[in-house]
C-alpha positions as CSV (number, residue, x, y, z in Angstrom):
1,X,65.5,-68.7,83.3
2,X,62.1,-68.9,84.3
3,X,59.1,-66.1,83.3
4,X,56.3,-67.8,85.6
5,X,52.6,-66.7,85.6
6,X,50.5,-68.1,88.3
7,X,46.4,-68.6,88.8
8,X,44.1,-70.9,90.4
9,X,43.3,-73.9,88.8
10,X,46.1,-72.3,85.4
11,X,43.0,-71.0,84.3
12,X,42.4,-68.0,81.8
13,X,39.8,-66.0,82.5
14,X,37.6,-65.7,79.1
15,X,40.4,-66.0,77.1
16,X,41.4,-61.9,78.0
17,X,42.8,-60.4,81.1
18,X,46.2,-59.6,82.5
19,X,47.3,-63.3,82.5
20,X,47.5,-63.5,78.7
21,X,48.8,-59.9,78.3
22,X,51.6,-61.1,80.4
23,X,52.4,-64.3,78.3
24,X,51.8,-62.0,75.5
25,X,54.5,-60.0,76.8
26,X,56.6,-62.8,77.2
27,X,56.9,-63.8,73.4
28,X,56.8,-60.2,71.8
29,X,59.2,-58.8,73.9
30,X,61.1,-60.7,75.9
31,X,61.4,-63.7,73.0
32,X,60.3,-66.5,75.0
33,X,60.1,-69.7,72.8
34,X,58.3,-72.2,74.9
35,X,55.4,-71.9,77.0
36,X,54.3,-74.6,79.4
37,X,50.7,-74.4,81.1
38,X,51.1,-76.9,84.2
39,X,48.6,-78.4,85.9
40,X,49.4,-80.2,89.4
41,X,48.1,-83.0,90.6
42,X,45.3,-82.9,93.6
43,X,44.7,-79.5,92.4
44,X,42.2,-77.8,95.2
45,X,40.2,-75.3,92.2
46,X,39.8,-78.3,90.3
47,X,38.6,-80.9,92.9
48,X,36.5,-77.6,93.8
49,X,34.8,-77.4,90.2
50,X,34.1,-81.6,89.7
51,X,32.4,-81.4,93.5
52,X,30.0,-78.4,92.7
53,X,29.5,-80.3,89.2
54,X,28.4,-83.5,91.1
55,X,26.6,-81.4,93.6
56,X,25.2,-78.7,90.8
57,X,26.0,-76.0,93.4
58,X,27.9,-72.6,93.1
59,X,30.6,-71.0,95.2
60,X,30.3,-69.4,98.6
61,X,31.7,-66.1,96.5
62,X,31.8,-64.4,93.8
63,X,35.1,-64.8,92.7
64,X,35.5,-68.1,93.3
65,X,32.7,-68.5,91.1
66,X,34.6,-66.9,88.5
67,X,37.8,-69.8,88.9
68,X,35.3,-72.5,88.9
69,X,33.6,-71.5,86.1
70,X,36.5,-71.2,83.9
71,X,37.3,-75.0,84.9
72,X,33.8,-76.1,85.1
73,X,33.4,-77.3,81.2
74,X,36.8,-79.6,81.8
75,X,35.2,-81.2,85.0
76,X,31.8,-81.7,83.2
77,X,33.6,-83.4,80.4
78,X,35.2,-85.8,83.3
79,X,32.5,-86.6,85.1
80,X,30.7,-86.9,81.9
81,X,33.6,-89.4,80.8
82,X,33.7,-91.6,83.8
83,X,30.7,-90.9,85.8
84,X,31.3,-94.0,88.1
85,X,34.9,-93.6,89.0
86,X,36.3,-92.6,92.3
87,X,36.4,-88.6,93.0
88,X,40.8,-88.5,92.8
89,X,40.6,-90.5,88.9
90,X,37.4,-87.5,87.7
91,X,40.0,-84.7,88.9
92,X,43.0,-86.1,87.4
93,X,41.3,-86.7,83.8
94,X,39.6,-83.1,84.5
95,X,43.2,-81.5,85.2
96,X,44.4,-82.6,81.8
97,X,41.3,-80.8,80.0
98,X,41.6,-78.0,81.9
99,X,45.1,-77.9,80.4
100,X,44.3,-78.2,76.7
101,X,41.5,-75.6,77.9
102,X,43.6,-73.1,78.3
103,X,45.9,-73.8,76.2
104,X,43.5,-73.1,73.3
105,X,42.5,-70.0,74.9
106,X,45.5,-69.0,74.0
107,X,45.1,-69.5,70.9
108,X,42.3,-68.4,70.3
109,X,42.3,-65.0,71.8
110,X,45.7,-64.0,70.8
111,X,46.9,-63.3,67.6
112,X,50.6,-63.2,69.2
113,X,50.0,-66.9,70.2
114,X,49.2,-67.5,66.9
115,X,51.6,-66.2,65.0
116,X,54.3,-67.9,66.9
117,X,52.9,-71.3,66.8
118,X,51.8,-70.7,62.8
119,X,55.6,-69.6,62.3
120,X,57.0,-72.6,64.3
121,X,59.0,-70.0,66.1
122,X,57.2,-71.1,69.7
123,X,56.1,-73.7,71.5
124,X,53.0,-74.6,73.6
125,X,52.7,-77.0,75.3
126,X,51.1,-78.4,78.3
127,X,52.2,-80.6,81.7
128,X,51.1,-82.1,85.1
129,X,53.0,-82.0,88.3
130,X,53.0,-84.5,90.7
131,X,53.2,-82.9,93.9
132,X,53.6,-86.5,95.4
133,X,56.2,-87.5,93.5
134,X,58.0,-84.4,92.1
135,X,57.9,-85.5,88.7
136,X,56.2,-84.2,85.8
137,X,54.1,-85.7,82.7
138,X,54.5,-84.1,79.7
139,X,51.1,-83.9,77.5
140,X,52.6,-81.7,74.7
141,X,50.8,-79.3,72.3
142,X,46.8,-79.4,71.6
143,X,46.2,-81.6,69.9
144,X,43.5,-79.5,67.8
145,X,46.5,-77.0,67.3
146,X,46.8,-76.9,63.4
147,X,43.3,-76.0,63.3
148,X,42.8,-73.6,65.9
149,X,46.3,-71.5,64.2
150,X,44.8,-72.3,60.6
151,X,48.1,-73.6,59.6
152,X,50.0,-77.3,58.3
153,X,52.9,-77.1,61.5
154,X,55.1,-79.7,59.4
155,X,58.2,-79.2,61.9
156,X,55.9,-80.1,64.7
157,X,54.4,-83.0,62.8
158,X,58.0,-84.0,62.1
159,X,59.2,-83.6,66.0
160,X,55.9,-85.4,67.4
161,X,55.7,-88.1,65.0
162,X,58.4,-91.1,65.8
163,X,61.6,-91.1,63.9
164,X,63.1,-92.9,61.6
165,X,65.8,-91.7,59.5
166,X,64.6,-90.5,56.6
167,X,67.1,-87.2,55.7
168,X,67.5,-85.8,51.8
169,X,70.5,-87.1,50.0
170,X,72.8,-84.5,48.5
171,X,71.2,-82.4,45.5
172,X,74.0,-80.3,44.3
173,X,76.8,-82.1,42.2
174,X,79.8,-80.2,43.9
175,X,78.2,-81.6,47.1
176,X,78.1,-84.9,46.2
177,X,81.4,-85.1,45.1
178,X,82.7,-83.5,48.4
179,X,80.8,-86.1,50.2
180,X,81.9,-89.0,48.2
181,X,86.0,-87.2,49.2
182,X,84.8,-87.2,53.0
183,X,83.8,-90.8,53.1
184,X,86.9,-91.8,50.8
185,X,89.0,-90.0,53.3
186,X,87.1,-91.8,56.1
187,X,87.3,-95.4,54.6
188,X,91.2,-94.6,54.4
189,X,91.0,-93.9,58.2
190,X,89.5,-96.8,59.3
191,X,91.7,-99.0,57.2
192,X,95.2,-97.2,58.0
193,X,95.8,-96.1,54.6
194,X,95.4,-92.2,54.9
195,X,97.6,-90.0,52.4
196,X,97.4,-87.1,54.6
197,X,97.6,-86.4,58.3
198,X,100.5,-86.4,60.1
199,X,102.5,-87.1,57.1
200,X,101.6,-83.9,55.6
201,X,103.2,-80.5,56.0
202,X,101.1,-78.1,57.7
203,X,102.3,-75.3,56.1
204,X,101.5,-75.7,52.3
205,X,97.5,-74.9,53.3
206,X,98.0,-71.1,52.3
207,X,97.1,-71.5,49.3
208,X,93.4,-73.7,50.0
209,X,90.3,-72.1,50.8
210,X,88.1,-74.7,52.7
211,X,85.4,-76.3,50.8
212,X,83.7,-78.1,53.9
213,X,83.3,-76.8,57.5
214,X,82.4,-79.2,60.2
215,X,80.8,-79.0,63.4
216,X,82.1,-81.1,65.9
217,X,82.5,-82.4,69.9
218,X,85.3,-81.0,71.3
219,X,85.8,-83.8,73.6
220,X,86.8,-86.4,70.7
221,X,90.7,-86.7,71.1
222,X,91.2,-87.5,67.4
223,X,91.4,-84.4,64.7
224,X,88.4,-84.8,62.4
225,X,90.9,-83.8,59.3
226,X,92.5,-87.4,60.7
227,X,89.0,-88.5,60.9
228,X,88.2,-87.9,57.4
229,X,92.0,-88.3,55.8
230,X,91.9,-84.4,54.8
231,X,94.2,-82.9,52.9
232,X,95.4,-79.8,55.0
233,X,93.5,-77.0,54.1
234,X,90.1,-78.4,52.8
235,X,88.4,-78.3,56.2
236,X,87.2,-75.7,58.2
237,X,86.7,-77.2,62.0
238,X,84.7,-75.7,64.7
239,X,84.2,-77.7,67.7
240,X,81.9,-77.4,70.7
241,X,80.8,-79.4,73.7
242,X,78.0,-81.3,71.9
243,X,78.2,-80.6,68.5
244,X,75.8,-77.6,69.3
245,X,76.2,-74.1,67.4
246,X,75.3,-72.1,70.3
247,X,72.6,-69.5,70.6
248,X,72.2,-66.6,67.6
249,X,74.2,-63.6,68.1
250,X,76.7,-65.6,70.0
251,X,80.3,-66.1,69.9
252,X,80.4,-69.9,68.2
253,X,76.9,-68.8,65.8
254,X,79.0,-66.0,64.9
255,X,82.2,-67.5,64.3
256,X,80.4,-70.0,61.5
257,X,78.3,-67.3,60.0
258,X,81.6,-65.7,59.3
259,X,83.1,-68.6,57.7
260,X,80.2,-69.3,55.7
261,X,80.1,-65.9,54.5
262,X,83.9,-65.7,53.8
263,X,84.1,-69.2,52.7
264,X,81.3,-70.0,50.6
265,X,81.7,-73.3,51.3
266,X,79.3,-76.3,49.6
267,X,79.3,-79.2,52.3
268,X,78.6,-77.9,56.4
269,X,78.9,-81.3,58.3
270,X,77.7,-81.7,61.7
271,X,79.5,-84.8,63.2
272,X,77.9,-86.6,66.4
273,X,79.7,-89.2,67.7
274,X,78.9,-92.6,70.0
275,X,79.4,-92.1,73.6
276,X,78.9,-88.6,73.8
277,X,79.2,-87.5,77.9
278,X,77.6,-84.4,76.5
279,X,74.3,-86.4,75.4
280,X,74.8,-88.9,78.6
281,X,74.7,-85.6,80.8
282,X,71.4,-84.1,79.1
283,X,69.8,-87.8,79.3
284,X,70.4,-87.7,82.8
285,X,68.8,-83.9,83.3
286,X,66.2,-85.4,81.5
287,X,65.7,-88.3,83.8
288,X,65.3,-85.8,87.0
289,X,70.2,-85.5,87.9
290,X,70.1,-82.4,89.7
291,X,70.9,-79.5,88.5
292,X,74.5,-78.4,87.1
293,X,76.4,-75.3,86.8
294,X,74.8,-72.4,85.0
295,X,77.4,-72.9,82.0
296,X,77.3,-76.8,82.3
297,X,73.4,-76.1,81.3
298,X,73.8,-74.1,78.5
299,X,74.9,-76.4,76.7
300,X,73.2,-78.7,78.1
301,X,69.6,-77.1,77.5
302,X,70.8,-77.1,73.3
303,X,70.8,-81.0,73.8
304,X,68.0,-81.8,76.1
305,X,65.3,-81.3,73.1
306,X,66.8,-84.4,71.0
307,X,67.4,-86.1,74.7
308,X,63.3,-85.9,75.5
309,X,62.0,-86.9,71.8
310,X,64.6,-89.8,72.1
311,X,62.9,-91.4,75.1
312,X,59.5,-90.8,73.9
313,X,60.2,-92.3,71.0
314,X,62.0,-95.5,72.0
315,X,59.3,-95.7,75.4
316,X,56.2,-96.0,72.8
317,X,57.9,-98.9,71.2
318,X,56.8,-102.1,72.4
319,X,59.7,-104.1,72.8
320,X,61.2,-107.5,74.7
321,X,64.9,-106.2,74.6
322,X,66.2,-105.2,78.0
323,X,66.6,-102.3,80.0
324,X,70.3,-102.2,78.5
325,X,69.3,-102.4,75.4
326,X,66.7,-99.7,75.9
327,X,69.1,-97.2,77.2
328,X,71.5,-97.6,75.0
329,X,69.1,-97.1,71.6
330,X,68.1,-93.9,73.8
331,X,71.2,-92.7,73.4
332,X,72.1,-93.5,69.5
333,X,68.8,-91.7,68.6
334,X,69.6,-88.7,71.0
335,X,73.0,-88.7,69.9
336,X,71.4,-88.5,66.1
337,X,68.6,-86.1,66.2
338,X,71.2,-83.6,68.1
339,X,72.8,-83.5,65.2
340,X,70.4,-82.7,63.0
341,X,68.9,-80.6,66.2
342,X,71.9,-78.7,65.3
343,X,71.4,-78.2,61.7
344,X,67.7,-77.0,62.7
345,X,68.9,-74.5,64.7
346,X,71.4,-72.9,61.8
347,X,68.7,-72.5,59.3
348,X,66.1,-71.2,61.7
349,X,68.3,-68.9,63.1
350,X,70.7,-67.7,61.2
351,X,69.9,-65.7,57.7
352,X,73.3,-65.8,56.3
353,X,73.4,-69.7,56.5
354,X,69.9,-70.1,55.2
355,X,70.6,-67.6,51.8
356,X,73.9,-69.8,51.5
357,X,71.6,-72.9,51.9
358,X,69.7,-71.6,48.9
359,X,72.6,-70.8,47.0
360,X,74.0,-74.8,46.5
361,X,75.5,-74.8,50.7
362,X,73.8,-78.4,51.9
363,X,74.5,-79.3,55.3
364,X,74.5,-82.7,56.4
365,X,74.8,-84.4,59.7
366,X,76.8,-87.7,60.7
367,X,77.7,-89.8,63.4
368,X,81.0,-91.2,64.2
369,X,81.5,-94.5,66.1
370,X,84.3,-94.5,68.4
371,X,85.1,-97.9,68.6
372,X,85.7,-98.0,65.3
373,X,86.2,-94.7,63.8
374,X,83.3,-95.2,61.0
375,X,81.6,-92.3,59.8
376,X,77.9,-92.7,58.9
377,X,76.9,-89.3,57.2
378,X,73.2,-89.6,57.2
379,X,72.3,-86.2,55.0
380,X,70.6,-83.2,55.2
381,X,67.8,-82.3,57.9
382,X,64.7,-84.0,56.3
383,X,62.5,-80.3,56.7
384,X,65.7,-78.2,55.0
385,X,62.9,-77.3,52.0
386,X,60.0,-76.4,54.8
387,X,62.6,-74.4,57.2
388,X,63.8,-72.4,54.1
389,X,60.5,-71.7,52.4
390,X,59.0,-70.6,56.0
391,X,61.5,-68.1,56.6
């Protein structure tokens, strides 16, 4: 799972060498999507660079000259920043530089790095072990980064900046209309009135071509045609552990490229739902649960992403509600942004869906309570214009 480069002190040396050929490597060939430069905590080549900045010395050799000096300007800037504070506080602030040093390295001296980040096709980001503890902080990208690639990065604007829900509202009138149907049908649901479901004969459908597919949890124990009072026929479902779509060139990303292409349908609804175990499992990775089975994570890796942005988020908040309360609006955001994770990962990946989401397809995410059965669809990705004109 892992492609891991090693130095002293995560340095790069000049920006050029065999470190960033490797990373280069990486990306162009074997499609890595995220880097991560880590730092760790009581780092020896960094306490090494602040004390021969204090002292104004140089290194018994050579080569270790050559580490130090590629940390040296980071443990300048630290002992520059707090001159007066104790020796462990000057290499901790210093680890972080050194961090975003190389990091824009990177950047700079690669036009593969740059590409990728311009494209918003990978990720760079940067962390700090704690070798005490075992845990890690996550910094995340430069924060210089649009203006080192020379390019507006709105998806990363739009996945560092807190949420609120702000997603588009249907544009096309055959949407709409399909939408206003879906929350008809759901209303009926909720109120005991449907016209269809079990009531209805199965086999009439022959004759109906599916105007909507939806994405959906395979662990709900209720049929989303009940769900939305369907009439037989009118709904394509797929259903997955975690309302995910799975990887591009995979069985499930295959299997609703096809029906888009056969269907041509106008509404593609990804439906979340309160309570997920799916979303409580990747909270928990998140929060340091060891490890589960190789196929338990891949899934679990699709919903991780929403998971991590969701506890930023709701941790920045300053708040007097309790612990509870906290956890629990962790999970409804989670539980939201993996849906629209979801419809993300369809348009970035998948050409078929993107030319049918410029030919009148909309696809719109919702979450289902399921306490009550209410459906709350809240619309379409808020970057569905940005992802389609990128790629």
């Amino acid at each position: 799972d892992l492609f891991v480069l090693r130095t002293a002190g995560n340095t790069i040396e000049g920006g050029f060498g065999g470190l960033l050929g490797s990373a280069e490597y990486a990306i162009a060939v074997l499609k890595t999507k995220l880097i991560v430069v880590t730092g760790h905590t009581l780092c020896g080549a960094v306490t090494a660079a602040i004390k021969a900045v204090k002292a104004n010395e140089g290194m018994p050799s050579e080569n270790l000259g050559v580490v130090v000096d590629n940390i040296r300007a980071a443990a300048e800037t630290a002992v520059k920043e707090i001159p007066d504070a104790p020796l462990d506080q000057q290499v901790k602030l210093a680890t972080k530089l050194n961090i975003f040093d190389a990091m824009q390295k990177m950047m700079r001296h690669s036009k593969i790095f740059r590409d990728g980040i311009a494209s918003e096709e990978l990720m760079l980001v940067g962390a700090v072990y704690n070798i005490e503890e075992g845990n890690l902080e996550w910094l995340g990208p430069h924060p210089e980064q649009e203006t080192i690639v020379g390019s507006t990065l709105k998806v990363h604007r739009w996945r560092e900046a807190p949420y609120v829900r702000k997603a588009m509202a249907t544009s096309s009138p055959d949407a709409r209309a399909i939408i206003n149907r879906l929350q008809e049908g759901n209303t009926r649901f909720v109120e005991n009135h449907e016209l269809y479901g079990i009531h209805e004969n199965p086999s009439i459908v022959h004759d109906v071509e599916p105007d909507t597919i939806l994405i959906g949890s395979s662990n709900l124990r209720v049929p989303y045609e009940d769900v939305f009072d369907s009439k037989p026929g009118q709904m394509l479902v797929q259903q997955s552990m975690g309302n995910i779509a799975g990887h591009a060139g995979g069985a499930m990303f295959a299997s609703l490229e096809f029906a888009v292409a056969r269907f041509s349908p106008k509404v593609l609804l990804v439906v979340g739902h309160s309570g997920d175990e799916v979303v409580s499992a990747a909270l928990q990775q998140v929060r340091g649960a060891k490890l589960p089975s190789k196929s338990m994570r891949h899934v679990l890796d699709q919903v991780v992403p929403s998971c991590m942005k969701a506890m930023r988020d709701v941790g920045r908040q300053s708040t007097t509600e309790t612990v509870a309360g906290r956890r629990l609006r962790v999970e409804q955001m989670a539980t939201e942004l993996n849906a629209l994770y979801t419809i993300k990962q369809l348009l970035t990946f998948s050409p078929i869906i993107r030319e049918a989401a410029r030919n009148g397809l909309e696809l719109h995410a919702a979450i289902l309570d399921s306490s009550t059965g209410r459906v709350d669809i809240i619309g379409q990705h808020p970057l569905t214009a940005d992802i389609l004109e990128h790629h």
